[in-house]
Coordinates of C-alpha atoms in Angstrom, one line a residue:
X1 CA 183.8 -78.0 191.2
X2 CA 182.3 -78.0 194.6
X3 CA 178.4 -77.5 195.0
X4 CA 176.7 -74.4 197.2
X5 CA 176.4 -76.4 200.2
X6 CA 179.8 -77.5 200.7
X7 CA 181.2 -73.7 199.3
X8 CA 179.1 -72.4 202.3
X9 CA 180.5 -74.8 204.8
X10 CA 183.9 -74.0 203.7
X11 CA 182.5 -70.2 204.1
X12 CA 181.6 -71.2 207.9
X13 CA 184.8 -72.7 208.6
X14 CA 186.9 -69.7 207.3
X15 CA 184.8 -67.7 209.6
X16 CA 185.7 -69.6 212.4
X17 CA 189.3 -69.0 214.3
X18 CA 191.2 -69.9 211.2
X19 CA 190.0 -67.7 208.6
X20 CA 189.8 -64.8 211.1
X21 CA 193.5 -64.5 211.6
X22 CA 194.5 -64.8 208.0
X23 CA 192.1 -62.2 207.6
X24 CA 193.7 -60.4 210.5
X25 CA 197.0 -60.9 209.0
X26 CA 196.2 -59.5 205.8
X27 CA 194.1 -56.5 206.9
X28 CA 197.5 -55.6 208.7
X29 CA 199.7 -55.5 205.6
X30 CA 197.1 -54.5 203.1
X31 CA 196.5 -51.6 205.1
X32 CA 200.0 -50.6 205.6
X33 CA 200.4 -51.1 202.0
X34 CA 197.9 -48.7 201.3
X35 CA 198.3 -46.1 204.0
X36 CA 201.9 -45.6 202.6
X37 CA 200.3 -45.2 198.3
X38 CA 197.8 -43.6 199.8
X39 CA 199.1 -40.5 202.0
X40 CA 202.3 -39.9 199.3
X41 CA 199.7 -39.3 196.3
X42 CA 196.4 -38.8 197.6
X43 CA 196.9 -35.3 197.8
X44 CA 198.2 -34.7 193.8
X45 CA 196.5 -37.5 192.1
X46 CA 194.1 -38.7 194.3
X47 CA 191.7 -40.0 191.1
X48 CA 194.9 -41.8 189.3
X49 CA 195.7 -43.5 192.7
X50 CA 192.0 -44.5 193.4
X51 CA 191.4 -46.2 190.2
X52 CA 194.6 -47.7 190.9
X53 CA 193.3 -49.1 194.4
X54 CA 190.0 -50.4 192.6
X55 CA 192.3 -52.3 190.3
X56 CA 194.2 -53.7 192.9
X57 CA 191.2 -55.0 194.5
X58 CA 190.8 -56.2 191.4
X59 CA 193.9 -58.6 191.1
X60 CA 193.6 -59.6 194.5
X61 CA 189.6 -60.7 194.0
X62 CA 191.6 -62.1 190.8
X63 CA 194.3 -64.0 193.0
X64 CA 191.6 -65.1 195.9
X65 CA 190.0 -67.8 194.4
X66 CA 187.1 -67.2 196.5
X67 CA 186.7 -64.2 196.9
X68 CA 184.2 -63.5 194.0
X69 CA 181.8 -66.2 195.6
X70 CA 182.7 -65.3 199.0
X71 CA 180.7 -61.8 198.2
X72 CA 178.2 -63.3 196.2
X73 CA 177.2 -65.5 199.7
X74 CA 177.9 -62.7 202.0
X75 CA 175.1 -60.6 200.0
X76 CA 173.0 -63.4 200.2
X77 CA 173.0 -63.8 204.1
X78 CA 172.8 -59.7 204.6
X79 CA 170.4 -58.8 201.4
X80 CA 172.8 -56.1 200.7
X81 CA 173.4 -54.5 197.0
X82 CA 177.1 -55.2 196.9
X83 CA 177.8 -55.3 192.9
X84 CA 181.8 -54.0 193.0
X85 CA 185.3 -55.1 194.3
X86 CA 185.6 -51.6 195.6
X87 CA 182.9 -52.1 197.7
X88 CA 184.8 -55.0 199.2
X89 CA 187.4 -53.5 199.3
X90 CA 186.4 -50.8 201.3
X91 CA 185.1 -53.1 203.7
X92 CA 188.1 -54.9 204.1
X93 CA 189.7 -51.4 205.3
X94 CA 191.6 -51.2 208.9
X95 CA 188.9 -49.7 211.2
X96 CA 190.6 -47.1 212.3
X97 CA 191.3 -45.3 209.5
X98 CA 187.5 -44.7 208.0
X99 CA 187.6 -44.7 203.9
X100 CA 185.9 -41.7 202.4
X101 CA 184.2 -41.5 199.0
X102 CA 185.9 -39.3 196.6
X103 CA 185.0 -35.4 196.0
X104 CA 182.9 -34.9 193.2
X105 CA 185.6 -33.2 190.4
X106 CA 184.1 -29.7 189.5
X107 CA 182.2 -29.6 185.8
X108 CA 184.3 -30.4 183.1
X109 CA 185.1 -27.1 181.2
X110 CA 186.6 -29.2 177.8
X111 CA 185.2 -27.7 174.9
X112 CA 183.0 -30.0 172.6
X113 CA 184.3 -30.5 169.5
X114 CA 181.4 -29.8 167.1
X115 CA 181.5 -33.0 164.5
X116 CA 183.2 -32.0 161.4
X117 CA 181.1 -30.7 158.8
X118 CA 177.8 -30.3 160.5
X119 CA 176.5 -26.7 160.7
X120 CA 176.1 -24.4 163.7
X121 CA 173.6 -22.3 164.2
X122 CA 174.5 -20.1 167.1
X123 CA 175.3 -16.6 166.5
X124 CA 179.1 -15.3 166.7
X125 CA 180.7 -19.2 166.0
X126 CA 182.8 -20.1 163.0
X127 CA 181.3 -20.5 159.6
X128 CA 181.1 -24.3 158.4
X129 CA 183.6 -25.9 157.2
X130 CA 183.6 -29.4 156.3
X131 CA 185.7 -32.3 154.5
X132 CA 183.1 -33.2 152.7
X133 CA 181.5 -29.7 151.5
X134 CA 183.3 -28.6 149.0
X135 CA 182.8 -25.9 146.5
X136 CA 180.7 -26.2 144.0
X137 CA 182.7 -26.4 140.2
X138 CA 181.3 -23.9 137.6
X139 CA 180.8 -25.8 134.6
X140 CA 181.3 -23.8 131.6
X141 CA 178.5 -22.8 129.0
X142 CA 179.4 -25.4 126.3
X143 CA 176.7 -24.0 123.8
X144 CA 179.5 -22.0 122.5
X145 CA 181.4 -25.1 121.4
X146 CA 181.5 -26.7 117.7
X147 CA 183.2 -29.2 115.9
X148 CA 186.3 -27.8 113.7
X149 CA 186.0 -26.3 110.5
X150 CA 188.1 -24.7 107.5
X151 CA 187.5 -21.2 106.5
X152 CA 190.6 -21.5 104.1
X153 CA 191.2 -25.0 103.1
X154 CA 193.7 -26.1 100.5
X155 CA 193.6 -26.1 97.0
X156 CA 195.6 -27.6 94.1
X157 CA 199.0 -26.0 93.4
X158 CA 202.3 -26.2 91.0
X159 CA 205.7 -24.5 92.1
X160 CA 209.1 -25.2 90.1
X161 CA 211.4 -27.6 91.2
X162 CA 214.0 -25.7 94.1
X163 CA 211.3 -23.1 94.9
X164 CA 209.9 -22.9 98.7
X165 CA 207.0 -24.4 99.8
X166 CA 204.1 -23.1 102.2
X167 CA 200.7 -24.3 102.7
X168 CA 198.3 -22.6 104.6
X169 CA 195.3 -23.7 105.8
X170 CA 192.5 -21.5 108.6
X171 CA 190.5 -23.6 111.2
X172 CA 187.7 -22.7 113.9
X173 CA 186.9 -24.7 116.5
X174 CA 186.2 -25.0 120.3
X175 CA 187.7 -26.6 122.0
X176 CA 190.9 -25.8 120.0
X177 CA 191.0 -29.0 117.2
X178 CA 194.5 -30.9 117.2
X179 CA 195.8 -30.9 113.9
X180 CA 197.6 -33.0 111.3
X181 CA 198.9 -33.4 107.9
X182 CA 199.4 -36.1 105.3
X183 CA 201.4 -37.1 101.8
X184 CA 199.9 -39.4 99.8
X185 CA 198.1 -41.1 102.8
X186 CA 201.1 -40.9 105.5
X187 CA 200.9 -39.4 108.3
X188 CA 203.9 -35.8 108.0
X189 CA 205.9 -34.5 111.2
X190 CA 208.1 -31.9 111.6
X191 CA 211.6 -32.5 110.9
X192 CA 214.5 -30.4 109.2
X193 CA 213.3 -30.5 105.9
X194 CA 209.0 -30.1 107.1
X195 CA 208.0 -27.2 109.0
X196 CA 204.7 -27.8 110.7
X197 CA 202.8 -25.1 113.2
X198 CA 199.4 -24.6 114.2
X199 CA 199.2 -20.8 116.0
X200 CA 196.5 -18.0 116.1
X201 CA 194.0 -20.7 114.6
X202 CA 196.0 -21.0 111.3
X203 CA 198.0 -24.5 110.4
X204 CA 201.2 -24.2 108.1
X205 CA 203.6 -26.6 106.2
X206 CA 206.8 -25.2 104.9
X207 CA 209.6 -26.7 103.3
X208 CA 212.8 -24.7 102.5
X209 CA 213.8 -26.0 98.4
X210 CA 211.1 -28.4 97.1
X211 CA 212.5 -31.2 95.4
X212 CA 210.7 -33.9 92.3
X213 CA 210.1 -36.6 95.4
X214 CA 207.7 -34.0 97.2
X215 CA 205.0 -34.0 94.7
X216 CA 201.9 -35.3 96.0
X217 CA 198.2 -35.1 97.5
X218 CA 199.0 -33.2 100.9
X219 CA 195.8 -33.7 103.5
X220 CA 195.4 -31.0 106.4
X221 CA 193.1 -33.0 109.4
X222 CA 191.3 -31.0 112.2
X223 CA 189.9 -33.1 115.1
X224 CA 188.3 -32.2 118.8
X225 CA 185.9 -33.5 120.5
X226 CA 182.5 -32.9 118.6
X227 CA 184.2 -33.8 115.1
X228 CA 186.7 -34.4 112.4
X229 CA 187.0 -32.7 109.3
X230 CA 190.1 -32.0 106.5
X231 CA 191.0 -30.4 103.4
X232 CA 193.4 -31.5 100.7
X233 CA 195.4 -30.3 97.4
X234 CA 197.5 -31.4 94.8
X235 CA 201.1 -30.4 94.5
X236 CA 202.8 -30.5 91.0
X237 CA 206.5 -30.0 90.9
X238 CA 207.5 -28.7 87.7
X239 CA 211.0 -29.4 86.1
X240 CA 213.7 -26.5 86.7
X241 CA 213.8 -24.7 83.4
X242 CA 217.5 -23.9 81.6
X243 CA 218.3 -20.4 81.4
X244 CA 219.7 -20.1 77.3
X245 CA 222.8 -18.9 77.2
X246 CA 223.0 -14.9 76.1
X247 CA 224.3 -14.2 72.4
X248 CA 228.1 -14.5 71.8
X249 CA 228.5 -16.2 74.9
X250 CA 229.8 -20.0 74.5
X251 CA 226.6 -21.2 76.0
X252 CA 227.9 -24.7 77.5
X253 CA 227.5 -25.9 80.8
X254 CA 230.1 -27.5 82.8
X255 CA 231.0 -31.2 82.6
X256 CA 232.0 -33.3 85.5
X257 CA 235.5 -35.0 84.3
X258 CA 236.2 -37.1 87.3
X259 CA 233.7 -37.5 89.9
X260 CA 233.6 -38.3 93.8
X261 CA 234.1 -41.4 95.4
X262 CA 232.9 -43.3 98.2
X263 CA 234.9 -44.6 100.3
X264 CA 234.9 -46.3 104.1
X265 CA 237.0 -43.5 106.4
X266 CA 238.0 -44.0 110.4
X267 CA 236.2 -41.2 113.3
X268 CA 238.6 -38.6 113.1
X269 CA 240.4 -38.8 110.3
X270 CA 241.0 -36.2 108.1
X271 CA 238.9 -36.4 104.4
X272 CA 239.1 -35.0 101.1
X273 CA 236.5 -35.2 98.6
X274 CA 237.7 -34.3 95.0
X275 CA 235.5 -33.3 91.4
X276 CA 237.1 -32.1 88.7
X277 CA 235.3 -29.9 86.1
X278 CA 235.8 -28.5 82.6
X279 CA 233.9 -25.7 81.7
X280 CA 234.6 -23.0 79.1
X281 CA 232.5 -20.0 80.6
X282 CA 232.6 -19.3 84.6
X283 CA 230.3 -21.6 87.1
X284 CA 229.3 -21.9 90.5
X285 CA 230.2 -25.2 92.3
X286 CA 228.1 -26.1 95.8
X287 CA 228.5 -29.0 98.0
X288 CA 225.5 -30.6 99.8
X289 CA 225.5 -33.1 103.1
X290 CA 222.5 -35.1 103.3
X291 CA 220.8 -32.3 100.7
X292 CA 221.7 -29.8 103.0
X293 CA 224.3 -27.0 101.6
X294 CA 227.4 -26.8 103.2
X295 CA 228.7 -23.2 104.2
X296 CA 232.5 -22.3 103.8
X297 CA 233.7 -22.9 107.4
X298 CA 237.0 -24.3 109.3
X299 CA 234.9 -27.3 109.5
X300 CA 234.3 -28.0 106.0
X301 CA 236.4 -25.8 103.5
X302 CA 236.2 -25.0 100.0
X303 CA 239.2 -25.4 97.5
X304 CA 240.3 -24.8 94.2
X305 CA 243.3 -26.4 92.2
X306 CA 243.2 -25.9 88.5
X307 CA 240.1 -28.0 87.6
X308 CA 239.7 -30.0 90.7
X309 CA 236.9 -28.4 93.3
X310 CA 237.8 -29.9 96.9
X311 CA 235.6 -30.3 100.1
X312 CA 238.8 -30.3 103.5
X313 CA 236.9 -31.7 106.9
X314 CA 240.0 -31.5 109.0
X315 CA 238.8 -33.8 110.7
X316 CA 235.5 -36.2 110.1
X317 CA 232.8 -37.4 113.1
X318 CA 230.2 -40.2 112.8
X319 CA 227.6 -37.7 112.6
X320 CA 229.2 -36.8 108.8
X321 CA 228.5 -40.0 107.0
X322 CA 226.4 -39.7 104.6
X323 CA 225.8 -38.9 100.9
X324 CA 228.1 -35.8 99.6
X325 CA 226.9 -34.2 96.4
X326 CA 228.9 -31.4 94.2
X327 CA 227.0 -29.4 91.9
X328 CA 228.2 -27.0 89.4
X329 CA 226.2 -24.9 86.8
X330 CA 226.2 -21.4 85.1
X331 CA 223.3 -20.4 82.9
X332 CA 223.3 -23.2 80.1
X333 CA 222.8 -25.6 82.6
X334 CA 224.0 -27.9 85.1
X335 CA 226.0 -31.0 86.4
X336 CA 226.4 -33.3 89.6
X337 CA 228.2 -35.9 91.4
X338 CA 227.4 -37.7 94.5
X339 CA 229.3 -40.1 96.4
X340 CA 228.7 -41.8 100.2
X341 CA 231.2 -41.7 103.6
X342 CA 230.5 -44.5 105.9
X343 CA 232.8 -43.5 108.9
X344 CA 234.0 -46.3 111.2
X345 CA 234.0 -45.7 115.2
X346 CA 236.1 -48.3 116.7
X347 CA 234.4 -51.0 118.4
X348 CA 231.3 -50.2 117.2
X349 CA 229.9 -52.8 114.4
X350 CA 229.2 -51.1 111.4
X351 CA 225.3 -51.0 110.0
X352 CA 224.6 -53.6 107.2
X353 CA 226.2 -55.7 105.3
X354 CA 228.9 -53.1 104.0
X355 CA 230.6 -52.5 101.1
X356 CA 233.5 -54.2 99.8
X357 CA 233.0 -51.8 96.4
X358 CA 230.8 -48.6 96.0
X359 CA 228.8 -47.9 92.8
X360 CA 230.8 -44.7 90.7
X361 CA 228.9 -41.8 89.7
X362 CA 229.4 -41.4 86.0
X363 CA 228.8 -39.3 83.0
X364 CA 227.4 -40.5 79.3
X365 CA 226.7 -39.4 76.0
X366 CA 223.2 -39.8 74.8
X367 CA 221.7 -43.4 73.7
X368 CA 224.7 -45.1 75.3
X369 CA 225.0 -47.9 77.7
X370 CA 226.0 -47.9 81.5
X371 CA 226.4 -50.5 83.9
X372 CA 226.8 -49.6 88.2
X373 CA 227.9 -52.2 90.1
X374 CA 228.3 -53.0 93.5
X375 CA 230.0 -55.5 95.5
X376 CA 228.9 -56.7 99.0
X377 CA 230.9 -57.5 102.0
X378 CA 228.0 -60.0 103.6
X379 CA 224.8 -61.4 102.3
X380 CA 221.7 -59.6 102.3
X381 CA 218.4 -60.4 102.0
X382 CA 216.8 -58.2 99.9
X383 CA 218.5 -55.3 97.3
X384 CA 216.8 -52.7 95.7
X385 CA 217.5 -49.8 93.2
X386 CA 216.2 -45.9 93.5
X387 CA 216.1 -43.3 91.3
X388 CA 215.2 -40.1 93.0
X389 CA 214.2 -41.6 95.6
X390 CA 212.0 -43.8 94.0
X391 CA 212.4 -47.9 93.8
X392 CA 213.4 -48.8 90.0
X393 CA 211.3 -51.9 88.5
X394 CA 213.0 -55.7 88.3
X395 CA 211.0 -55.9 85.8
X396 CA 211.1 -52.7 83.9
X397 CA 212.3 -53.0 80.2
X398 CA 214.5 -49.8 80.7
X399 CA 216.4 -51.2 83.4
X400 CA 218.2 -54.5 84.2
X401 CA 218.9 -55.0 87.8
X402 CA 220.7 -58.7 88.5
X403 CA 222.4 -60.0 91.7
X404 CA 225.0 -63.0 91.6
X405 CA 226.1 -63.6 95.1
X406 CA 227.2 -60.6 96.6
X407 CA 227.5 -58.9 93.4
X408 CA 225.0 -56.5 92.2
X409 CA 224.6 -54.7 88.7
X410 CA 222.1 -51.9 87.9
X411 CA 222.4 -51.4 83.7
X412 CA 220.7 -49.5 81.5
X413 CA 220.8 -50.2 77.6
X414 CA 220.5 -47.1 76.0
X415 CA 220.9 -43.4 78.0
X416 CA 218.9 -40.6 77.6
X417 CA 218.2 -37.4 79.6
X418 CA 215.3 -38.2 81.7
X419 CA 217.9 -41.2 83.2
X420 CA 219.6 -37.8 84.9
X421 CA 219.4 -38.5 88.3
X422 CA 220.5 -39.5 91.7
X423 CA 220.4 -43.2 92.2
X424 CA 221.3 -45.3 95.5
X425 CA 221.5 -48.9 96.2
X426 CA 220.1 -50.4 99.0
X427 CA 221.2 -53.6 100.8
X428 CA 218.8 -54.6 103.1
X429 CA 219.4 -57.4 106.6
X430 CA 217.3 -58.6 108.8
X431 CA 220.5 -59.4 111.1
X432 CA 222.8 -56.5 110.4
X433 CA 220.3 -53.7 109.1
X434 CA 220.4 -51.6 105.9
X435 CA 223.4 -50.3 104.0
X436 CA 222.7 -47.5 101.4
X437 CA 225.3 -46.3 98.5
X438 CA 224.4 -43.2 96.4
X439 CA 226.2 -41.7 93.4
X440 CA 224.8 -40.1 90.1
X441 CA 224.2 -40.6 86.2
X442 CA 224.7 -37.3 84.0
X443 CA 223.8 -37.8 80.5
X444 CA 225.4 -35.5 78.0
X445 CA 223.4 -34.2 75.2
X446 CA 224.8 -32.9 71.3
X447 CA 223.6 -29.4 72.7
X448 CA 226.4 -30.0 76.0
X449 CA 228.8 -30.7 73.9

C-alpha cells in the first residue's frame, strides 16, 4: 500500500500531459454515453434515470481504483465539502452541456396509513378497529350453577320373570350432569336388550322381557362439574308362576320328544331345525335367535308335520349363528329345547377350537341321572360350565364337571326341577378365541306326567 506522499506524486503526475488526455478521452465517451440515457428518458423518468447515473458513478469510482482518494486529496488542496460520487460526477461533466439539479417533486399526497389498532381522534374518520381489540366475552352468571341431584332416585323393586322392565330416575343440575348406570358394580350401555336415555332432565333404563340373569343392585350416577352423586335399588326377579289347568281339562303340558341339534352348516346353505312334541291339549310353540323371537317370515318360516315343529331359513348368513331355542307351553306349563349353528364362510378360519361333537339338549324324569358331553376339535385352555348364564362350581357337590383330553362331561347325579335350565359350554383359547355350545335340561315331574 503506498503512503500519502507518494499517492500525491502519483496525483501530480496524472495531472500532468498524461492523465489529462485519459481524462480527455473519457469525458468524451462518458458524455456521449450519457447524453444519449439522458435525452431518451429524462423527460418520463427523469428521477429513475438520475439515481441510475449516481449509481453509475458509483461503479465507475468502484472500478477507478483511485478515484475514491483522488477526491479525498482534491478536497484537501481546494477546502471544498465534497462528500458524494455525484458531486464528482457532475464535475467530470462535458462543459458544454451544464448539469442541472433536479426539480423538487411536488408534496407527496400518499395517505398515511394510521398504525393498526391505535385510535383516532379526529372527527368524521373511521371507528377503531384493531387485531388486537377484540370484544370483550360475557361471562355468564355462574351463581345459578349446582352440583347434580336426584329428586326421584331409585328404590328397591320385584317384577316376575318375562315382565318389562323400566327404571326411572329425576336429576337437576347445571350444567346438565352426564349420566350413567351400573349392575352389580359394572358399568351398563345401551344395547338391544338395555335401553338407556337421559332427556327433559329424567334418566331411564328399559329392558323389553326381564329374564332370572338380570336380577341385581342397579346404580344411576349423575356427574358435572361441581359434583357427583347416585342413587341405587334392588331388583328381584321372581319365578314365572304356572297357570293350573281349568277343571275337566287334561291339565298337562307339553313334552319335548326329540329335541334340536347343533350342528356346523356352510354360508348359504339352506337349514332346518326340527322339535318334536307330544302334548294332549293344544300349545303354542315360539322360536327364539339369540333370545330374540323370530317372526313368521320368507326368511325364517314356521312349519308343522304331525308332531314335529320346524324352523325353514332358505337360506342361512354368518350373521345367523347362534343359539336357536323352541319353546312350547299351554296353561299347565311349559317346555324348551335349544341347540347352537356355527356357520362356516369359506376362507375364513372358524372362532375357537370347534366342535367335533355338540352337547344334546335332553329331557329327564325327576331324581335321575344325566350326563352332557362334549368333544373338542383342538385343545383349549380353559372350559367352563353355565347355567343361566351363570358359571357352575368344579367343586360343587351337585355337579361333576371332568375334562380328559379334548373330552368334556358335565353330569349331574340325581335331577330335580330347579336343574331346569339353559346350560352352555364354553371352550376358551388364547390362540384361537372362545367357542360356546348351548342346549337345555327339562326335568319332568309325576305332576307332567
Amino acid at each position: 500500500m503506498r503512503d500519502a506522499s507518494s499517492y500525491r506524486a502519483s496525483s501530480v503526475s496524472r495531472a500532468g500531459g498524461g492523465y489529462s488526455s485519459s481524462t480527455n478521452k473519457y469525458s468524451s465517451d462518458y458524455s456521449s454515453k450519457y447524453s444519449s440515457d439522458y435525452s431518451s428518458k429524462y423527460s418520463s423518468k427523469y428521477s429513475s434515470d438520475y439515481k441510475s447515473s449516481s449509481s453509475y458513478s458509483s461503479s465507475s469510482a468502484s472500478r477507478q481504483v483511485q478515484s475514491s482518494s483522488y477526491s479525498s486529496s482534491s478536497t484537501a488542496k481546494k477546502g471544498s465539502d465534497y462528500k458524494s460520487s455525484s458531486t464528482y460526477s457532475s464535475s467530470r461533466l462535458s462543459p458544454t452541456r451544464q448539469y442541472s439539479p433536479p426539480r423538487s417533486s411536488p408534496p407527496s399526497t400518499k395517505r398515511v396509513q394510521k398504525p393498526y389498532g391505535k385510535k383516532t381522534t379526529a372527527e368524521g374518520t373511521s371507528p377503531v378497529r384493531s387485531r388486537t381489540s377484540t370484544r370483550e366475552l360475557e361471562i355468564p352468571d355462574d351463581s345459578a350453577m349446582a352440583a347434580p341431584t336426584f329428586k326421584e332416585g331409585l328404590s328397591d323393586l320385584k317384577i316376575k320373570d318375562g315382565e318389562a322392565l323400566t327404571l326411572k330416575c329425576a336429576v337437576t343440575g347445571d350444567p346438565d350432569p352426564q349420566i350413567e348406570w351400573f349392575k352389580n358394580d359394572e358399568q351398563l350401555h345401551s344395547s338391544d336388550i338395555i335401553d338407556l336415555k337421559y332427556k327433559n332432565k329424567v334418566a331411564t333404563l328399559s329392558i323389553g322381557e326381564v329374564f332370572p340373569e338380570d336380577e341385581g343392585t342397579y346404580v344411576c350416577k349423575a356427574t358435572n362439574s361441581l359434583g357427583s352423586v347416585s342413587t341405587s335399588g334392588k331388583l328381584t326377579i321372581l319365578p314365572m308362576e304356572k297357570k293350573k289347568a281349568a277343571k275337566g281339562g287334561s291339565g298337562k303340558p307339553p313334552r319335548i320328544m326329540k329335541h334340536l341339534q347343533s350342528r356346523q352348516v356352510k354360508d348359504g346353505d339352506a337349514v332346518t331345525l326340527i322339535c318334536t312334541v307330544k302334548c294332549a291339549s293344544s300349545f303354542d310353540v315360539v322360536w327364539l335367535h339369540n333370545e330374540k323371537e323370530i317372526k313368521n317370515s320368507k326368511d325364517f318360516q314356521y312349519k308343522t308335520e304331525g308332531d314335529d315343529y320346524k324352523l325353514e331359513i332358505p337360506e342361512i348368513f354368518p350373521e345367523d349363528c347362534g343359539i336357536y331355542t323352541c319353546e312350547v307351553f299351554n296353561d299347565a306349563g311349559e317346555a324348551f329345547s335349544s341347540c347352537t349353528l356355527v356357520v362356516l364362510v369359506p376362507n375364513e378360519p372358524s372362532k375357537g377350537p370347534g366342535f367335533s361333537k355338540f352337547p344334546e339338549s335332553q329331557t329327564i324324569h325327576e331324581n335321575q341321572p344325566v350326563t352332557f358331553t362334549a368333544e373338542l376339535e383342538k385343545d383349549a385352555d380353559k372350559v367352563k360350565w353355565t347355567k343361566d348364564g351363570k358359571v357352575i362350581d368344579e367343586k360343587s357337590s351337585h355337579h361333576k364337571v371332568t375334562k380328559s383330553g379334548k373330552k368334556c362331561t358335565l353330569s349331574i347325579e340325581k335331577c330335580a326341577s330347579t336343574d331346569v335350565g339353559q346350560y352352555s359350554i364354553r371352550a376358551q383359547s388364547s390362540s384361537l378365541g372362545d367357542g360356546i355350545a348351548t342346549f337345555s335340561l327339562n326335568v319332568l315331574t309325576e305332576s307332567d306326567l
